[in-house]
PDB file of C-alpha atoms and ligand atoms in Angstrom:
ATOM      1  CA  UNK J   1     -58.743 115.423  50.317  1.00  0.00           C
ATOM      2  CA  UNK J   2     -57.467 112.358  48.484  1.00  0.00           C
ATOM      3  CA  UNK J   3     -53.575 112.443  47.855  1.00  0.00           C
ATOM      4  CA  UNK J   4     -52.680 112.521  44.314  1.00  0.00           C
ATOM      5  CA  UNK J   5     -49.558 109.754  45.109  1.00  0.00           C
ATOM      6  CA  UNK J   6     -50.968 106.558  45.839  1.00  0.00           C
ATOM      7  CA  UNK J   7     -49.040 103.000  45.857  1.00  0.00           C
ATOM      8  CA  UNK J   8     -50.338  99.836  45.367  1.00  0.00           C
ATOM      9  CA  UNK J   9     -49.170  97.067  47.797  1.00  0.00           C
ATOM     10  CA  UNK J  10     -49.924  93.334  46.990  1.00  0.00           C
ATOM     11  CA  UNK J  11     -48.938  90.288  49.044  1.00  0.00           C
ATOM     12  CA  UNK J  12     -48.678  87.033  48.127  1.00  0.00           C
ATOM     13  CA  UNK J  13     -47.491  84.149  50.237  1.00  0.00           C
ATOM     14  CA  UNK J  14     -47.076  80.607  48.893  1.00  0.00           C
ATOM     15  CA  UNK J  15     -45.543  77.104  50.164  1.00  0.00           C
ATOM     16  CA  UNK J  16     -43.852  74.726  47.775  1.00  0.00           C
ATOM     17  CA  UNK J  17     -45.808  76.858  45.108  1.00  0.00           C
ATOM     18  CA  UNK J  18     -49.143  76.411  46.625  1.00  0.00           C
ATOM     19  CA  UNK J  19     -50.900  79.903  47.238  1.00  0.00           C
ATOM     20  CA  UNK J  20     -51.375  80.245  51.089  1.00  0.00           C
ATOM     21  CA  UNK J  21     -52.852  83.906  51.345  1.00  0.00           C
ATOM     22  CA  UNK J  22     -52.936  87.371  49.692  1.00  0.00           C
ATOM     23  CA  UNK J  23     -54.165  90.494  50.198  1.00  0.00           C
ATOM     24  CA  UNK J  24     -54.046  93.991  48.544  1.00  0.00           C
ATOM     25  CA  UNK J  25     -53.972  97.823  49.623  1.00  0.00           C
ATOM     26  CA  UNK J  26     -53.809 100.910  48.207  1.00  0.00           C
ATOM     27  CA  UNK J  27     -52.064 103.702  50.507  1.00  0.00           C
ATOM     28  CA  UNK J  28     -50.094 106.951  50.355  1.00  0.00           C
ATOM     29  CA  UNK J  29     -46.716 107.270  50.495  1.00  0.00           C
ATOM     30  CA  UNK J  30     -46.379 107.421  54.294  1.00  0.00           C
ATOM     31  CA  UNK J  31     -48.387 104.436  55.005  1.00  0.00           C
ATOM     32  CA  UNK J  32     -45.831 102.140  52.580  1.00  0.00           C
ATOM     33  CA  UNK J  33     -43.784 100.677  55.361  1.00  0.00           C
ATOM     34  CA  UNK J  34     -46.424 100.293  58.258  1.00  0.00           C
ATOM     35  CA  UNK J  35     -48.730  98.416  55.494  1.00  0.00           C
ATOM     36  CA  UNK J  36     -45.979  96.380  54.088  1.00  0.00           C
ATOM     37  CA  UNK J  37     -45.067  95.066  57.631  1.00  0.00           C
ATOM     38  CA  UNK J  38     -48.833  94.234  58.491  1.00  0.00           C
ATOM     39  CA  UNK J  39     -48.899  92.396  55.317  1.00  0.00           C
ATOM     40  CA  UNK J  40     -45.750  90.245  56.017  1.00  0.00           C
ATOM     41  CA  UNK J  41     -46.961  89.744  59.618  1.00  0.00           C
ATOM     42  CA  UNK J  42     -50.512  88.569  58.126  1.00  0.00           C
ATOM     43  CA  UNK J  43     -48.687  86.091  55.652  1.00  0.00           C
ATOM     44  CA  UNK J  44     -46.911  84.635  58.471  1.00  0.00           C
ATOM     45  CA  UNK J  45     -49.519  84.315  61.081  1.00  0.00           C
ATOM     46  CA  UNK J  46     -51.269  81.456  59.070  1.00  0.00           C
ATOM     47  CA  UNK J  47     -51.380  78.279  60.403  1.00  0.00           C
ATOM     48  CA  UNK J  48     -48.792  77.167  57.499  1.00  0.00           C
ATOM     49  CA  UNK J  49     -45.614  78.880  57.406  1.00  0.00           C
ATOM     50  CA  UNK J  50     -44.921  80.396  53.883  1.00  0.00           C
ATOM     51  CA  UNK J  51     -41.514  79.538  52.505  1.00  0.00           C
ATOM     52  CA  UNK J  52     -41.927  82.778  49.833  1.00  0.00           C
ATOM     53  CA  UNK J  53     -43.595  85.808  50.487  1.00  0.00           C
ATOM     54  CA  UNK J  54     -43.749  88.359  47.865  1.00  0.00           C
ATOM     55  CA  UNK J  55     -44.553  91.766  48.507  1.00  0.00           C
ATOM     56  CA  UNK J  56     -44.957  94.010  45.405  1.00  0.00           C
ATOM     57  CA  UNK J  57     -45.131  98.028  45.311  1.00  0.00           C
ATOM     58  CA  UNK J  58     -46.314  99.856  42.443  1.00  0.00           C
ATOM     59  CA  UNK J  59     -46.999 103.535  42.140  1.00  0.00           C
ATOM     60  CA  UNK J  60     -49.890 104.463  40.498  1.00  0.00           C
ATOM     61  CA  UNK J  61     -47.850 107.160  39.038  1.00  0.00           C
ATOM     62  CA  UNK J  62     -50.983 109.767  39.169  1.00  0.00           C
ATOM     63  CA  UNK J  63     -53.571 107.752  37.673  1.00  0.00           C
ATOM     64  CA  UNK J  64     -56.699 109.312  38.769  1.00  0.00           C
ATOM     65  CA  UNK J  65     -58.233 107.771  42.051  1.00  0.00           C
ATOM     66  CA  UNK J  66     -62.281 106.538  41.428  1.00  0.00           C
ATOM     67  CA  UNK J  67     -63.777 107.373  44.939  1.00  0.00           C
ATOM     68  CA  UNK J  68     -66.876 105.367  45.868  1.00  0.00           C
ATOM     69  CA  UNK J  69     -69.036 104.600  48.934  1.00  0.00           C
ATOM     70  CA  UNK J  70     -69.274 101.273  50.672  1.00  0.00           C
ATOM     71  CA  UNK J  71     -72.254  99.117  50.049  1.00  0.00           C
ATOM     72  CA  UNK J  72     -74.601  98.928  52.732  1.00  0.00           C
ATOM     73  CA  UNK J  73     -74.002  95.841  55.026  1.00  0.00           C
ATOM     74  CA  UNK J  74     -76.820  93.522  56.395  1.00  0.00           C
ATOM     75  CA  UNK J  75     -75.698  90.790  58.860  1.00  0.00           C
ATOM     76  CA  UNK J  76     -78.195  87.980  58.636  1.00  0.00           C
ATOM     77  CA  UNK J  77     -78.929  86.455  61.700  1.00  0.00           C
ATOM     78  CA  UNK J  78     -79.413  82.768  60.322  1.00  0.00           C
ATOM     79  CA  UNK J  79     -78.267  79.629  62.421  1.00  0.00           C
ATOM     80  CA  UNK J  80     -77.429  76.956  59.879  1.00  0.00           C
ATOM     81  CA  UNK J  81     -75.910  76.150  56.543  1.00  0.00           C
ATOM     82  CA  UNK J  82     -79.202  75.308  55.014  1.00  0.00           C
ATOM     83  CA  UNK J  83     -81.223  78.683  55.884  1.00  0.00           C
ATOM     84  CA  UNK J  84     -77.832  80.743  54.882  1.00  0.00           C
ATOM     85  CA  UNK J  85     -77.728  79.072  51.527  1.00  0.00           C
ATOM     86  CA  UNK J  86     -81.406  79.332  50.773  1.00  0.00           C
ATOM     87  CA  UNK J  87     -80.953  83.280  51.814  1.00  0.00           C
ATOM     88  CA  UNK J  88     -78.068  83.912  49.559  1.00  0.00           C
ATOM     89  CA  UNK J  89     -80.089  82.140  46.457  1.00  0.00           C
ATOM     90  CA  UNK J  90     -82.420  85.125  47.264  1.00  0.00           C
ATOM     91  CA  UNK J  91     -80.157  87.820  47.472  1.00  0.00           C
ATOM     92  CA  UNK J  92     -78.622  86.463  43.872  1.00  0.00           C
ATOM     93  CA  UNK J  93     -81.769  86.083  42.354  1.00  0.00           C
ATOM     94  CA  UNK J  94     -83.345  89.326  43.706  1.00  0.00           C
ATOM     95  CA  UNK J  95     -80.030  91.072  42.023  1.00  0.00           C
ATOM     96  CA  UNK J  96     -80.858  89.336  38.576  1.00  0.00           C
ATOM     97  CA  UNK J  97     -78.852  86.190  38.617  1.00  0.00           C
ATOM     98  CA  UNK J  98     -80.662  83.114  37.256  1.00  0.00           C
ATOM     99  CA  UNK J  99     -81.678  79.938  39.630  1.00  0.00           C
ATOM    100  CA  UNK J 100     -79.276  77.757  37.075  1.00  0.00           C
ATOM    101  CA  UNK J 101     -76.404  80.353  37.508  1.00  0.00           C
ATOM    102  CA  UNK J 102     -76.830  80.544  41.394  1.00  0.00           C
ATOM    103  CA  UNK J 103     -76.675  76.739  41.317  1.00  0.00           C
ATOM    104  CA  UNK J 104     -73.635  76.519  39.403  1.00  0.00           C
ATOM    105  CA  UNK J 105     -71.962  78.974  41.332  1.00  0.00           C
ATOM    106  CA  UNK J 106     -72.741  77.151  44.328  1.00  0.00           C
ATOM    107  CA  UNK J 107     -71.705  74.143  43.196  1.00  0.00           C
ATOM    108  CA  UNK J 108     -68.392  75.176  41.828  1.00  0.00           C
ATOM    109  CA  UNK J 109     -67.362  76.790  45.613  1.00  0.00           C
ATOM    110  CA  UNK J 110     -68.282  73.614  47.186  1.00  0.00           C
ATOM    111  CA  UNK J 111     -66.335  71.635  44.997  1.00  0.00           C
ATOM    112  CA  UNK J 112     -63.350  73.686  44.689  1.00  0.00           C
ATOM    113  CA  UNK J 113     -63.343  75.838  41.207  1.00  0.00           C
ATOM    114  CA  UNK J 114     -60.150  75.357  39.776  1.00  0.00           C
ATOM    115  CA  UNK J 115     -60.133  72.622  36.970  1.00  0.00           C
ATOM    116  CA  UNK J 116     -57.719  70.824  39.034  1.00  0.00           C
ATOM    117  CA  UNK J 117     -60.237  70.690  41.663  1.00  0.00           C
ATOM    118  CA  UNK J 118     -58.538  73.248  44.130  1.00  0.00           C
ATOM    119  CA  UNK J 119     -59.301  76.773  44.980  1.00  0.00           C
ATOM    120  CA  UNK J 120     -58.385  79.493  42.818  1.00  0.00           C
ATOM    121  CA  UNK J 121     -56.267  82.646  43.718  1.00  0.00           C
ATOM    122  CA  UNK J 122     -58.893  84.916  41.911  1.00  0.00           C
ATOM    123  CA  UNK J 123     -62.613  84.750  41.007  1.00  0.00           C
ATOM    124  CA  UNK J 124     -64.581  83.279  38.631  1.00  0.00           C
ATOM    125  CA  UNK J 125     -66.730  85.424  36.038  1.00  0.00           C
ATOM    126  CA  UNK J 126     -69.592  83.607  35.300  1.00  0.00           C
ATOM    127  CA  UNK J 127     -73.072  84.603  32.778  1.00  0.00           C
ATOM    128  CA  UNK J 128     -75.755  85.813  35.249  1.00  0.00           C
ATOM    129  CA  UNK J 129     -78.213  83.978  32.861  1.00  0.00           C
ATOM    130  CA  UNK J 130     -76.397  80.939  32.003  1.00  0.00           C
ATOM    131  CA  UNK J 131     -73.442  80.321  34.537  1.00  0.00           C
ATOM    132  CA  UNK J 132     -71.004  80.158  31.703  1.00  0.00           C
ATOM    133  CA  UNK J 133     -67.571  80.957  32.995  1.00  0.00           C
ATOM    134  CA  UNK J 134     -66.072  83.799  31.201  1.00  0.00           C
ATOM    135  CA  UNK J 135     -62.669  84.364  32.999  1.00  0.00           C
ATOM    136  CA  UNK J 136     -59.664  83.886  30.688  1.00  0.00           C
ATOM    137  CA  UNK J 137     -57.844  81.753  33.136  1.00  0.00           C
ATOM    138  CA  UNK J 138     -59.761  79.033  35.190  1.00  0.00           C
ATOM    139  CA  UNK J 139     -57.010  77.957  37.456  1.00  0.00           C
ATOM    140  CA  UNK J 140     -56.073  81.547  38.588  1.00  0.00           C
ATOM    141  CA  UNK J 141     -59.156  83.659  38.176  1.00  0.00           C
ATOM    142  CA  UNK J 142     -59.376  87.065  38.361  1.00  0.00           C
ATOM    143  CA  UNK J 143     -57.653  88.873  41.196  1.00  0.00           C
ATOM    144  CA  UNK J 144     -59.178  92.051  42.264  1.00  0.00           C
ATOM    145  CA  UNK J 145     -56.624  94.773  43.123  1.00  0.00           C
ATOM    146  CA  UNK J 146     -56.231  98.436  43.890  1.00  0.00           C
ATOM    147  CA  UNK J 147     -58.691  99.483  46.360  1.00  0.00           C
ATOM    148  CA  UNK J 148     -58.991 100.414  49.786  1.00  0.00           C
ATOM    149  CA  UNK J 149     -60.699 102.497  52.793  1.00  0.00           C
ATOM    150  CA  UNK J 150     -59.435 105.850  53.210  1.00  0.00           C
ATOM    151  CA  UNK J 151     -57.917 106.527  56.441  1.00  0.00           C
ATOM    152  CA  UNK J 152     -61.312 108.096  57.800  1.00  0.00           C
ATOM    153  CA  UNK J 153     -63.491 105.469  55.828  1.00  0.00           C
ATOM    154  CA  UNK J 154     -61.599 102.893  57.902  1.00  0.00           C
ATOM    155  CA  UNK J 155     -61.681 104.048  61.387  1.00  0.00           C
ATOM    156  CA  UNK J 156     -65.771 104.704  60.690  1.00  0.00           C
ATOM    157  CA  UNK J 157     -66.375 101.097  59.240  1.00  0.00           C
ATOM    158  CA  UNK J 158     -64.163  99.833  62.209  1.00  0.00           C
ATOM    159  CA  UNK J 159     -66.219 101.476  64.583  1.00  0.00           C
ATOM    160  CA  UNK J 160     -69.391 100.188  62.981  1.00  0.00           C
ATOM    161  CA  UNK J 161     -68.359  96.884  62.586  1.00  0.00           C
ATOM    162  CA  UNK J 162     -66.892  96.259  66.151  1.00  0.00           C
ATOM    163  CA  UNK J 163     -70.163  97.191  67.503  1.00  0.00           C
ATOM    164  CA  UNK J 164     -71.845  94.472  65.484  1.00  0.00           C
ATOM    165  CA  UNK J 165     -69.267  92.214  66.728  1.00  0.00           C
ATOM    166  CA  UNK J 166     -67.884  91.825  63.636  1.00  0.00           C
ATOM    167  CA  UNK J 167     -63.977  92.163  64.491  1.00  0.00           C
ATOM    168  CA  UNK J 168     -62.358  90.181  62.253  1.00  0.00           C
ATOM    169  CA  UNK J 169     -60.241  91.863  59.423  1.00  0.00           C
ATOM    170  CA  UNK J 170     -62.030  89.648  56.818  1.00  0.00           C
ATOM    171  CA  UNK J 171     -65.251  91.330  57.087  1.00  0.00           C
ATOM    172  CA  UNK J 172     -63.551  94.932  56.560  1.00  0.00           C
ATOM    173  CA  UNK J 173     -61.506  93.818  53.681  1.00  0.00           C
ATOM    174  CA  UNK J 174     -64.425  91.836  51.998  1.00  0.00           C
ATOM    175  CA  UNK J 175     -66.572  94.549  52.302  1.00  0.00           C
ATOM    176  CA  UNK J 176     -64.259  96.754  50.420  1.00  0.00           C
ATOM    177  CA  UNK J 177     -63.695  94.261  47.919  1.00  0.00           C
ATOM    178  CA  UNK J 178     -67.562  93.639  47.140  1.00  0.00           C
ATOM    179  CA  UNK J 179     -67.852  97.631  47.162  1.00  0.00           C
ATOM    180  CA  UNK J 180     -65.303  97.823  44.202  1.00  0.00           C
ATOM    181  CA  UNK J 181     -66.615  94.825  42.460  1.00  0.00           C
ATOM    182  CA  UNK J 182     -70.358  95.939  42.629  1.00  0.00           C
ATOM    183  CA  UNK J 183     -69.643  99.205  40.551  1.00  0.00           C
ATOM    184  CA  UNK J 184     -67.643  97.268  37.626  1.00  0.00           C
ATOM    185  CA  UNK J 185     -69.128  97.467  34.318  1.00  0.00           C
ATOM    186  CA  UNK J 186     -71.794  94.588  33.510  1.00  0.00           C
ATOM    187  CA  UNK J 187     -71.501  93.403  37.045  1.00  0.00           C
ATOM    188  CA  UNK J 188     -74.850  92.282  38.676  1.00  0.00           C
ATOM    189  CA  UNK J 189     -73.614  90.549  41.812  1.00  0.00           C
ATOM    190  CA  UNK J 190     -71.095  88.830  43.812  1.00  0.00           C
ATOM    191  CA  UNK J 191     -71.117  85.461  45.806  1.00  0.00           C
ATOM    192  CA  UNK J 192     -68.222  84.585  48.141  1.00  0.00           C
ATOM    193  CA  UNK J 193     -67.254  82.220  50.986  1.00  0.00           C
ATOM    194  CA  UNK J 194     -63.433  82.010  52.490  1.00  0.00           C
ATOM    195  CA  UNK J 195     -61.445  79.044  51.347  1.00  0.00           C
ATOM    196  CA  UNK J 196     -59.938  79.097  55.265  1.00  0.00           C
ATOM    197  CA  UNK J 197     -60.858  75.871  56.954  1.00  0.00           C
ATOM    198  CA  UNK J 198     -61.834  77.785  60.230  1.00  0.00           C
ATOM    199  CA  UNK J 199     -64.110  80.448  58.527  1.00  0.00           C
ATOM    200  CA  UNK J 200     -67.134  79.720  57.446  1.00  0.00           C
ATOM    201  CA  UNK J 201     -68.866  83.264  56.728  1.00  0.00           C
ATOM    202  CA  UNK J 202     -69.535  84.413  53.311  1.00  0.00           C
ATOM    203  CA  UNK J 203     -71.807  87.139  51.647  1.00  0.00           C
ATOM    204  CA  UNK J 204     -73.743  87.627  48.540  1.00  0.00           C
ATOM    205  CA  UNK J 205     -73.654  91.309  47.338  1.00  0.00           C
ATOM    206  CA  UNK J 206     -74.679  93.618  44.685  1.00  0.00           C
ATOM    207  CA  UNK J 207     -75.018  97.266  44.391  1.00  0.00           C
ATOM    208  CA  UNK J 208     -79.012  97.154  44.542  1.00  0.00           C
ATOM    209  CA  UNK J 209     -79.008  94.865  47.831  1.00  0.00           C
ATOM    210  CA  UNK J 210     -75.670  95.779  49.396  1.00  0.00           C
ATOM    211  CA  UNK J 211     -73.249  93.466  50.886  1.00  0.00           C
ATOM    212  CA  UNK J 212     -75.488  90.761  52.790  1.00  0.00           C
ATOM    213  CA  UNK J 213     -73.789  88.428  55.147  1.00  0.00           C
ATOM    214  CA  UNK J 214     -74.188  84.959  56.189  1.00  0.00           C
ATOM    215  CA  UNK J 215     -72.448  83.337  59.065  1.00  0.00           C
ATOM    216  CA  UNK J 216     -72.358  79.856  57.894  1.00  0.00           C
ATOM    217  CA  UNK J 217     -71.974  79.113  54.308  1.00  0.00           C
ATOM    218  CA  UNK J 218     -69.817  75.986  54.144  1.00  0.00           C
ATOM    219  CA  UNK J 219     -69.453  73.501  57.385  1.00  0.00           C
ATOM    220  CA  UNK J 220     -66.468  74.335  59.382  1.00  0.00           C
ATOM    221  CA  UNK J 221     -63.528  72.527  58.422  1.00  0.00           C
ATOM    222  CA  UNK J 222     -63.865  72.330  54.881  1.00  0.00           C
ATOM    223  CA  UNK J 223     -61.111  74.539  52.690  1.00  0.00           C
ATOM    224  CA  UNK J 224     -62.866  75.111  49.532  1.00  0.00           C
ATOM    225  CA  UNK J 225     -64.168  78.618  48.728  1.00  0.00           C
ATOM    226  CA  UNK J 226     -64.039  81.191  46.621  1.00  0.00           C
ATOM    227  CA  UNK J 227     -65.580  84.055  44.604  1.00  0.00           C
ATOM    228  CA  UNK J 228     -68.001  84.600  41.589  1.00  0.00           C
ATOM    229  CA  UNK J 229     -68.630  87.692  39.836  1.00  0.00           C
ATOM    230  CA  UNK J 230     -71.890  87.251  37.924  1.00  0.00           C
ATOM    231  CA  UNK J 231     -72.176  89.728  34.735  1.00  0.00           C
ATOM    232  CA  UNK J 232     -74.769  90.668  32.362  1.00  0.00           C
ATOM    233  CA  UNK J 233     -73.196  88.904  28.818  1.00  0.00           C
ATOM    234  CA  UNK J 234     -75.371  91.438  26.984  1.00  0.00           C
ATOM    235  CA  UNK J 235     -73.213  94.221  25.998  1.00  0.00           C
ATOM    236  CA  UNK J 236     -70.180  92.882  28.203  1.00  0.00           C
ATOM    237  CA  UNK J 237     -66.648  94.195  27.413  1.00  0.00           C
ATOM    238  CA  UNK J 238     -64.745  91.883  29.299  1.00  0.00           C
ATOM    239  CA  UNK J 239     -61.477  93.516  28.661  1.00  0.00           C
ATOM    240  CA  UNK J 240     -63.004  96.768  30.142  1.00  0.00           C
ATOM    241  CA  UNK J 241     -64.068  94.546  33.181  1.00  0.00           C
ATOM    242  CA  UNK J 242     -60.765  92.905  33.853  1.00  0.00           C
ATOM    243  CA  UNK J 243     -59.077  96.391  33.494  1.00  0.00           C
ATOM    244  CA  UNK J 244     -61.612  97.746  36.185  1.00  0.00           C
ATOM    245  CA  UNK J 245     -60.981  95.209  38.406  1.00  0.00           C
ATOM    246  CA  UNK J 246     -57.296  94.614  38.210  1.00  0.00           C
ATOM    247  CA  UNK J 247     -55.952  98.124  37.387  1.00  0.00           C
ATOM    248  CA  UNK J 248     -58.396 100.861  38.225  1.00  0.00           C
ATOM    249  CA  UNK J 249     -57.691 102.440  41.613  1.00  0.00           C
ATOM    250  CA  UNK J 250     -60.771 102.890  44.015  1.00  0.00           C
ATOM    251  CA  UNK J 251     -60.752 104.479  47.456  1.00  0.00           C
ATOM    252  CA  UNK J 252     -63.733 103.973  49.541  1.00  0.00           C
ATOM    253  CA  UNK J 253     -64.138 107.290  51.470  1.00  0.00           C
ATOM    254  CA  UNK J 254     -67.546 106.923  53.073  1.00  0.00           C
ATOM    255  CA  UNK J 255     -69.464 104.003  54.671  1.00  0.00           C
ATOM    256  CA  UNK J 256     -72.916 102.660  54.110  1.00  0.00           C
ATOM    257  CA  UNK J 257     -75.668 101.651  56.397  1.00  0.00           C
ATOM    258  CA  UNK J 258     -74.916  98.832  58.550  1.00  0.00           C
ATOM    259  CA  UNK J 259     -77.480  96.471  60.445  1.00  0.00           C
ATOM    260  CA  UNK J 260     -78.677  92.930  61.282  1.00  0.00           C
ATOM    261  CA  UNK J 261     -81.684  91.263  60.452  1.00  0.00           C
ATOM    262  CA  UNK J 262     -83.350  87.851  61.029  1.00  0.00           C
ATOM    263  CA  UNK J 263     -85.706  88.406  58.045  1.00  0.00           C
ATOM    264  CA  UNK J 264     -84.551  89.031  54.367  1.00  0.00           C
ATOM    265  CA  UNK J 265     -87.666  90.025  52.947  1.00  0.00           C
ATOM    266  CA  UNK J 266     -87.850  93.606  53.538  1.00  0.00           C
ATOM    267  CA  UNK J 267     -84.291  93.992  52.047  1.00  0.00           C
ATOM    268  CA  UNK J 268     -85.270  92.068  49.043  1.00  0.00           C
ATOM    269  CA  UNK J 269     -88.546  93.512  48.136  1.00  0.00           C
ATOM    270  CA  UNK J 270     -87.334  97.145  48.297  1.00  0.00           C
ATOM    271  CA  UNK J 271     -84.529  95.783  45.995  1.00  0.00           C
ATOM    272  CA  UNK J 272     -87.069  94.285  43.579  1.00  0.00           C
ATOM    273  CA  UNK J 273     -89.116  97.183  43.320  1.00  0.00           C
ATOM    274  CA  UNK J 274     -86.076  99.645  43.015  1.00  0.00           C
ATOM    275  CA  UNK J 275     -85.051  97.365  39.955  1.00  0.00           C
ATOM    276  CA  UNK J 276     -88.227  97.737  38.050  1.00  0.00           C
ATOM    277  CA  UNK J 277     -88.526 101.299  38.275  1.00  0.00           C
TER     278      UNK J 277
HETATM  279  N1  WAQ D 301     -59.758  89.160  44.126  1.00  0.00           N
HETATM  280  C1  WAQ D 301     -60.542  88.152  43.445  1.00  0.00           C
HETATM  281  N2  WAQ D 301     -60.685  86.898  44.117  1.00  0.00           N
HETATM  282  C2  WAQ D 301     -59.956  87.083  45.446  1.00  0.00           C
HETATM  283  C3  WAQ D 301     -59.356  87.908  46.084  1.00  0.00           C
HETATM  284  C4  WAQ D 301     -59.321  89.020  45.106  1.00  0.00           C
HETATM  285  N3  WAQ D 301     -58.161  89.938  45.668  1.00  0.00           N
HETATM  286  N4  WAQ D 301     -58.820  87.699  47.297  1.00  0.00           N
HETATM  287  C5  WAQ D 301     -59.447  86.347  47.635  1.00  0.00           C
HETATM  288  N5  WAQ D 301     -60.179  86.040  46.182  1.00  0.00           N
HETATM  289  C6  WAQ D 301     -60.940  84.641  46.141  1.00  0.00           C
HETATM  290  C7  WAQ D 301     -59.854  83.396  46.070  1.00  0.00           C
HETATM  291  O1  WAQ D 301     -60.464  82.457  45.195  1.00  0.00           O
HETATM  292  C8  WAQ D 301     -59.931  82.931  47.394  1.00  0.00           C
HETATM  293  O2  WAQ D 301     -59.814  81.431  47.569  1.00  0.00           O
HETATM  294  C9  WAQ D 301     -61.339  83.168  47.837  1.00  0.00           C
HETATM  295  O3  WAQ D 301     -61.746  84.293  47.286  1.00  0.00           O
HETATM  296  C10 WAQ D 301     -61.297  83.301  49.313  1.00  0.00           C
HETATM  297  O4  WAQ D 301     -60.423  84.487  49.838  1.00  0.00           O
HETATM  298  O5  WAQ D 301     -66.659  88.297  57.731  1.00  0.00           O
HETATM  299  O6  WAQ D 301     -61.745  85.526  53.753  1.00  0.00           O
HETATM  300  O7  WAQ D 301     -59.354  85.706  50.968  1.00  0.00           O
HETATM  301  O8  WAQ D 301     -68.330  88.977  56.288  1.00  0.00           O
HETATM  302  O9  WAQ D 301     -60.246  83.487  52.071  1.00  0.00           O
HETATM  303  C11 WAQ D 301     -65.975  86.227  53.540  1.00  0.00           C
HETATM  304  C12 WAQ D 301     -66.845  86.845  54.452  1.00  0.00           C
HETATM  305  C13 WAQ D 301     -64.660  86.330  53.912  1.00  0.00           C
HETATM  306  C14 WAQ D 301     -66.361  88.005  55.295  1.00  0.00           C
HETATM  307  C15 WAQ D 301     -63.856  86.199  52.537  1.00  0.00           C
HETATM  308  O10 WAQ D 301     -61.980  85.480  51.617  1.00  0.00           O
HETATM  309  C16 WAQ D 301     -67.392  88.316  56.261  1.00  0.00           C
HETATM  310  C17 WAQ D 301     -62.534  85.824  52.797  1.00  0.00           C
HETATM  311  P1  WAQ D 301     -60.415  84.654  51.289  1.00  0.00           P
HETATM  312 MG1   MG D 302     -58.145  82.424  52.173  1.00  0.00          MG
END
């Protein structure tokens, strides 16, 4: 059963005012102390020592928690950047993102999408047809918060991912974020890769394709990355979407399927068929 009292815990680490890392969790009261400690250790375990770590703990005050299942995960065994980028375009197109919008997104993530040229703390929101950016603050982006695995689902996904050799906490966290985002109003798909120089993996995801993971979305050593949420502009209620992403508590209580493939065509064929019926 889901306990009625959940707490949102957000961590933000910075050095000289520059964002270094952040994390968000949603836990029951008895896990607050342990989770806070984990997040502080995470903030300090990065290559650069932060000079400020902020941890914010908010009670949800009984706001009802939405329960979802995690997206299915497919790890694509592609061996280089070009193959991964090309497969990620195919996933986005199958989910309904136009070629123009996917090119704009890839270019921005390569360059560093903030107007200053750096990475953003949050995500871009992009019109899936035109590539137009819709997030209110282009320097910061939209930070998704208030999502987590239930204790049981955490154990289950940890087991599956470990079996597949995906032991990094980033995969587990990205899968939970992408699962919340995929069910957002008007969301069509997401594209992401890390801004950490030593982590080159990324993903394209949607409710129809699931979370499709690629090992090489950027050259090693580059520290540009970020996230793009593609939306359908027709009927879009931006305030409702922002409120869902930032405020609505979501707990993942069951996992999807987890598998690997060297050939995406089967997955995408099924996606296209199911989108048109
Ligand atoms: N909400 C919105 N955007 C975010 C959030 C959030 N909560 N957290 C991070 N971002 C954006 C922000 O622009 C970061 O610069 C960018 O995403 C990358 O964040 O193995 O580790 O925490 O399957 O570096 C993807 C592959 C890893 C995982 C993603 O992201 C895998 C990752 P990072
Ligand atoms: Mg990062």
